[in-house]
Short mmCIF file of C-alpha atoms in Angstrom, two decimals:
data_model
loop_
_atom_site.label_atom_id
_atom_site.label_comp_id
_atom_site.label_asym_id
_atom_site.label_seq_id
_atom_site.Cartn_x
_atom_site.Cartn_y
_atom_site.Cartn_z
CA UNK A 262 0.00 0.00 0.00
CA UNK A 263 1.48 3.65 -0.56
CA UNK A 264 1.59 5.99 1.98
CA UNK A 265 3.79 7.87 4.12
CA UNK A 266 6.28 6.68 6.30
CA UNK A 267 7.76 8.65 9.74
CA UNK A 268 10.74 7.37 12.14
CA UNK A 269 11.22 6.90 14.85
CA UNK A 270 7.80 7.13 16.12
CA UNK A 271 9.04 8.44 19.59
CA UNK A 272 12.47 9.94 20.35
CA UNK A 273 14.30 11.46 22.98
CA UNK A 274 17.47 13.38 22.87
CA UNK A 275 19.20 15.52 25.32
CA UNK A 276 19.32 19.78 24.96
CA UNK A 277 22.29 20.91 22.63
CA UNK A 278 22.47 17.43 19.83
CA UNK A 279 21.31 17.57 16.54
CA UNK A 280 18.65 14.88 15.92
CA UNK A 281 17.42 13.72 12.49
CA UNK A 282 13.58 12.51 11.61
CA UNK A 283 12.73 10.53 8.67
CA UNK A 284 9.99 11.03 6.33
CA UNK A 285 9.83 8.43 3.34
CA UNK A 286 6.79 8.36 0.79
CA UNK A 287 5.72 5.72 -2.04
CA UNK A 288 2.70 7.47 -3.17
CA UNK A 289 5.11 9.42 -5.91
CA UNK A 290 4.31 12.57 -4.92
CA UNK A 291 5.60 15.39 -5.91
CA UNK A 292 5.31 17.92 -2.78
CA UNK A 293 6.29 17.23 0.91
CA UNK A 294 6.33 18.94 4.10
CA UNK A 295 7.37 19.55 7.65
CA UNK A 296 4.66 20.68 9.88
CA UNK A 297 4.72 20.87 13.94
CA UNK A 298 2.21 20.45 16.64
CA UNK A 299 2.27 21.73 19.64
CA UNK A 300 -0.24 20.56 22.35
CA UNK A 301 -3.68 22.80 21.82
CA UNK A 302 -2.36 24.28 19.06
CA UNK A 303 -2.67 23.78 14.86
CA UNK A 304 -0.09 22.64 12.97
CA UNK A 305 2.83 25.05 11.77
CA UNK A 306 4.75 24.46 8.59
CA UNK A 307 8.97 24.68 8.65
CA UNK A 308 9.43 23.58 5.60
CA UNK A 309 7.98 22.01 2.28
CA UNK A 310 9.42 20.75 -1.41
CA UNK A 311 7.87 21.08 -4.14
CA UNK A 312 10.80 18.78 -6.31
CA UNK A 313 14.10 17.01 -5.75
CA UNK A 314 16.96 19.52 -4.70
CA UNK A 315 15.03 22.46 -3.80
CA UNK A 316 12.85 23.50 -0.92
CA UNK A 317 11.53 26.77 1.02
CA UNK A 318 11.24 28.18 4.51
CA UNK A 319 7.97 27.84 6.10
CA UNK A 320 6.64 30.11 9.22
CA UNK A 321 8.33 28.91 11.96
CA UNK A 322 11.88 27.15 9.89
CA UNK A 323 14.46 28.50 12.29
CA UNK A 324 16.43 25.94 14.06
CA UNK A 325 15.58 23.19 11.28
CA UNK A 326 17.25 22.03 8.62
CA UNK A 327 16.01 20.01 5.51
CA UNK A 328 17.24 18.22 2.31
CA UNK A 329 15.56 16.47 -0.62
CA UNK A 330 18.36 14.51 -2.52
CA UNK A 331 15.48 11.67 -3.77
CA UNK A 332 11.85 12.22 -4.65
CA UNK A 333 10.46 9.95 -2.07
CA UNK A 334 12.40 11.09 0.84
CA UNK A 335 12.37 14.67 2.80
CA UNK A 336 14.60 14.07 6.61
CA UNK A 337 14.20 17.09 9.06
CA UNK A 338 16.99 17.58 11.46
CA UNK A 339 16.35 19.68 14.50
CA UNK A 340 19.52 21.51 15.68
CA UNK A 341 20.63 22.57 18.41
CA UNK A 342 19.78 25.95 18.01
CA UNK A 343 15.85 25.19 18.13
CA UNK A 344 14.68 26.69 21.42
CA UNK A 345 11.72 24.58 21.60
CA UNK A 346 12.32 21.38 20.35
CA UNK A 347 9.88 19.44 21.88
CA UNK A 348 6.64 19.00 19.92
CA UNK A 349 4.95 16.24 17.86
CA UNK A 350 6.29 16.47 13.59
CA UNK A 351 4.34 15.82 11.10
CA UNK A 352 5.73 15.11 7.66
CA UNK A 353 3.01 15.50 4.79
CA UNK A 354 2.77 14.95 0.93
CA UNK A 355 0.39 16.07 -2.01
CA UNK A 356 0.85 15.26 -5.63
CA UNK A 357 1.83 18.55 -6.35
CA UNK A 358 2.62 21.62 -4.61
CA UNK A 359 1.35 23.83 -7.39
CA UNK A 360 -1.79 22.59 -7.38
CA UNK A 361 -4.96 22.79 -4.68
CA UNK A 362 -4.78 18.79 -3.32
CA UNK A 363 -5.25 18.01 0.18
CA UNK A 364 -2.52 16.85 1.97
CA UNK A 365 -1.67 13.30 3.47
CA UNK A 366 0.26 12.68 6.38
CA UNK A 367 2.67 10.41 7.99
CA UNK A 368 2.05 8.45 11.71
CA UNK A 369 4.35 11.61 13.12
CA UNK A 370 7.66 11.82 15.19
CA UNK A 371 6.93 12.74 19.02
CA UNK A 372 10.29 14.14 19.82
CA UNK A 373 11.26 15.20 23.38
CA UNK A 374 14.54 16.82 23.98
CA UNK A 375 15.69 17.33 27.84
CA UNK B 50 -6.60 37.73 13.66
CA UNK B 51 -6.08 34.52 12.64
CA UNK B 52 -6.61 33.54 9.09
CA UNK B 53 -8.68 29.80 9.96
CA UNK B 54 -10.85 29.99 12.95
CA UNK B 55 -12.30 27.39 14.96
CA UNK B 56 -14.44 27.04 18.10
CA UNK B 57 -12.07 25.15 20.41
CA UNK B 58 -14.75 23.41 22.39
CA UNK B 59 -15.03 20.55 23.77
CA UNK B 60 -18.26 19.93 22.25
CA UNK B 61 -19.70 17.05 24.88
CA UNK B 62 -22.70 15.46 23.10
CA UNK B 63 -24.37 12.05 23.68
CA UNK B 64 -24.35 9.16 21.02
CA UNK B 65 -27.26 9.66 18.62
CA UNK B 66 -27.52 13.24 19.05
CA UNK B 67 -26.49 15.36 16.15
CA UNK B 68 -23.84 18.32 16.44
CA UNK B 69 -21.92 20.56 13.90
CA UNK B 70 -19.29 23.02 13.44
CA UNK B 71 -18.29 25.90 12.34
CA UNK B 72 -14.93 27.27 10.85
CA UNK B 73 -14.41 31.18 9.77
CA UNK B 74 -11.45 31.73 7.31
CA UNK B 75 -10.34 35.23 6.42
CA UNK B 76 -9.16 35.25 3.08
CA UNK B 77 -11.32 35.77 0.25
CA UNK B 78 -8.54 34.28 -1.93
CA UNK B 79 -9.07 31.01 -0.51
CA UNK B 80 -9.99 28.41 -2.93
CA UNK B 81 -10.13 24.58 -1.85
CA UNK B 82 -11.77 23.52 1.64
CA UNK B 83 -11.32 20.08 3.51
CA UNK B 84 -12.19 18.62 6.94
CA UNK B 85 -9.46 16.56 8.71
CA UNK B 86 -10.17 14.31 11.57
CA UNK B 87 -7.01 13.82 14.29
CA UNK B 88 -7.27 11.56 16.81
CA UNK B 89 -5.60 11.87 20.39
CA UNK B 90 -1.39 11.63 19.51
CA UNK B 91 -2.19 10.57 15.72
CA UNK B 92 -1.91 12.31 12.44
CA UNK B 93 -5.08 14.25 10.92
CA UNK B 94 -6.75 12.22 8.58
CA UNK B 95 -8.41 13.92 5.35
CA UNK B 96 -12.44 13.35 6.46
CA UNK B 97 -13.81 14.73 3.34
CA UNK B 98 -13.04 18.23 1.22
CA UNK B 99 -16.18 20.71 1.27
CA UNK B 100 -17.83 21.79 -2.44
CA UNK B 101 -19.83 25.24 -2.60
CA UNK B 102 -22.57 22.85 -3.37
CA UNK B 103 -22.49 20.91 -0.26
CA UNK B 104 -21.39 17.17 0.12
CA UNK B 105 -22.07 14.21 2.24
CA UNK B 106 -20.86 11.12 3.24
CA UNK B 107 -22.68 9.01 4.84
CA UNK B 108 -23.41 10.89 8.12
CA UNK B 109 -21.05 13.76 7.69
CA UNK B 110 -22.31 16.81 5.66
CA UNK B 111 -19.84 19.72 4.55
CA UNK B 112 -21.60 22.91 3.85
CA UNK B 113 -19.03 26.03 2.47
CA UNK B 114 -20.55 29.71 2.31
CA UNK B 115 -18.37 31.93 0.25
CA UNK B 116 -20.19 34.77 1.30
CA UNK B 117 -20.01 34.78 4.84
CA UNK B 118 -16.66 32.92 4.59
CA UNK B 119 -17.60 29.91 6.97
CA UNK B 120 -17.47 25.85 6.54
CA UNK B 121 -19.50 23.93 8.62
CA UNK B 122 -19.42 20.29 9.35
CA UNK B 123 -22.57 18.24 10.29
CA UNK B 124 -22.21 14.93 11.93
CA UNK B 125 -25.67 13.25 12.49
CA UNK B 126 -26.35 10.11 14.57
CA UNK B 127 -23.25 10.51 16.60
CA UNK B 128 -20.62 7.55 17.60
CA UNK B 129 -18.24 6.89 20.09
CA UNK B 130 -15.89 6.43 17.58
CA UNK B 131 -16.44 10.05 16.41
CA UNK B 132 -14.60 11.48 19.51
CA UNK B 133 -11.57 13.20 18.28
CA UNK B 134 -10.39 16.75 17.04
CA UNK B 135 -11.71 17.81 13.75
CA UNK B 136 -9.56 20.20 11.95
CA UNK B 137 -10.71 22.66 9.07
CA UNK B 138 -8.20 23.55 6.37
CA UNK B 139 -7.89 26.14 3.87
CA UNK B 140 -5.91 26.60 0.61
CA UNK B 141 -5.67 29.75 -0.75
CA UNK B 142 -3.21 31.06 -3.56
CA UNK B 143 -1.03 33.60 -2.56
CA UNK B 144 1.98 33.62 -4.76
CA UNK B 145 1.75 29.83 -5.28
CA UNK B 146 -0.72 27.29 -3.35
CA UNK B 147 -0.44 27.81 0.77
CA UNK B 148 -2.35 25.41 3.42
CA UNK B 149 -3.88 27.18 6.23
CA UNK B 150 -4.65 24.88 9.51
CA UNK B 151 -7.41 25.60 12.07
CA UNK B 152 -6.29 24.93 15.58
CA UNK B 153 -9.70 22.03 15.47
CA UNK B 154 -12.70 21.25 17.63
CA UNK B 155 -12.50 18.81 20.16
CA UNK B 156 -15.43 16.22 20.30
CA UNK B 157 -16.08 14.21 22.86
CA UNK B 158 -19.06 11.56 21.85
CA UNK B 159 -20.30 9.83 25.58
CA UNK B 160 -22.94 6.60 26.22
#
């Protein structure tokens, strides 16, 4: 079945280390995304692609860090210079990031960082 | 002011009743609309996109109002299972495609 797939589901690291989150999709889609959720709050976006080797800042991208070297696979790494790194990521996809589609999300990384 | 807007809630209702909600959005450029269901430390889940005609599925109906700039979301006959946070999402073109999140409406669906 395609669909989107986020690891590790839960992960703790301590204050001041990098840490990297996976985000792999089969559904051939051309558009992916970072979002985070903070408890009682909606989801913010850090960072999206819209095709291999390039992406864009979102609202909230300081302190993150993306690539996109291969179609199906977009890896956020949270530095150390993230004040807040604690939060639930979401990584989403849509066929096409030009377009109006809905997007589809991955199971989401809980990260906690002490 | 933010651009989506929800009522929070918690909307407590008992099974079989029906309830529905509201979501405001701000930008008359806006040009797709969806519903997204999350459940408690999951993912949102696409529930169904909204049509200025009105849709439904099954017991969910999506009304969209261009003039008053709402989205509503009727769920009739009401589960357990529909306990969860329903989100309502924008897309409006502003410079290229952007997705706007509400912060969702908390349901709580009791025996």
């Amino acid at each position: 079945d395609g669909g989107i797939t986020q690891s590790p589901k839960y992960l703790f690291r301590k204050e001041g280390q990098n840490v990297t989150l996976s985000c792999e999709q089969n559904l051939n889609h051309d558009a992916m995304y970072w979002y985070r959720q903070d408890p009682g709050q909606g989801l913010r976006l850090i960072y999206y692609s819209q095709i291999v080797n390039d992406f864009q800042k979102g609202d909230i991208a300081e302190g993150y860090s993306v690539s996109r070297e291969k179609k199906e696979s977009f890896p956020l790494t949270v530095t150390s210079a993230q004040k807040n790194p604690t939060a639930f990521y979401l990584c989403a996809s849509s066929s096409q990031q030009g377009d109006n589609s809905p997007l589809h999300f991955g199971n989401g990384t809980r990260l906690t960082v002490t | 002011r933010k651009e989506v807007e929800q009522d929070p809630g918690p909307f407590n209702v008992p099974e079989g009743a029906t309830v529905a909600f509201n979501c405001t959005y701000s930008n008359s450029a806006s040009q797709s609309f969806f519903w997204y269901r999350q459940d408690c430390r999951k993912e949102p889940k696409l529930l169904m996109s909204v049509y200025s005609s009105g849709n439904e599925d099954g017991r969910f109906t999506a009304q969209l109002n261009r003039a008053s700039q709402y989205i509503s979301l009727l769920i009739r006959d009401s589960k357990l299972s529909d306990s969860a946070t329903y989100l309502c999402v924008v897309i409006l073109y502003r410079g290229g495609f952007k997705t706007i999140f509400g912060a969702g409406t908390r349901l709580f669906v009791k025996a």
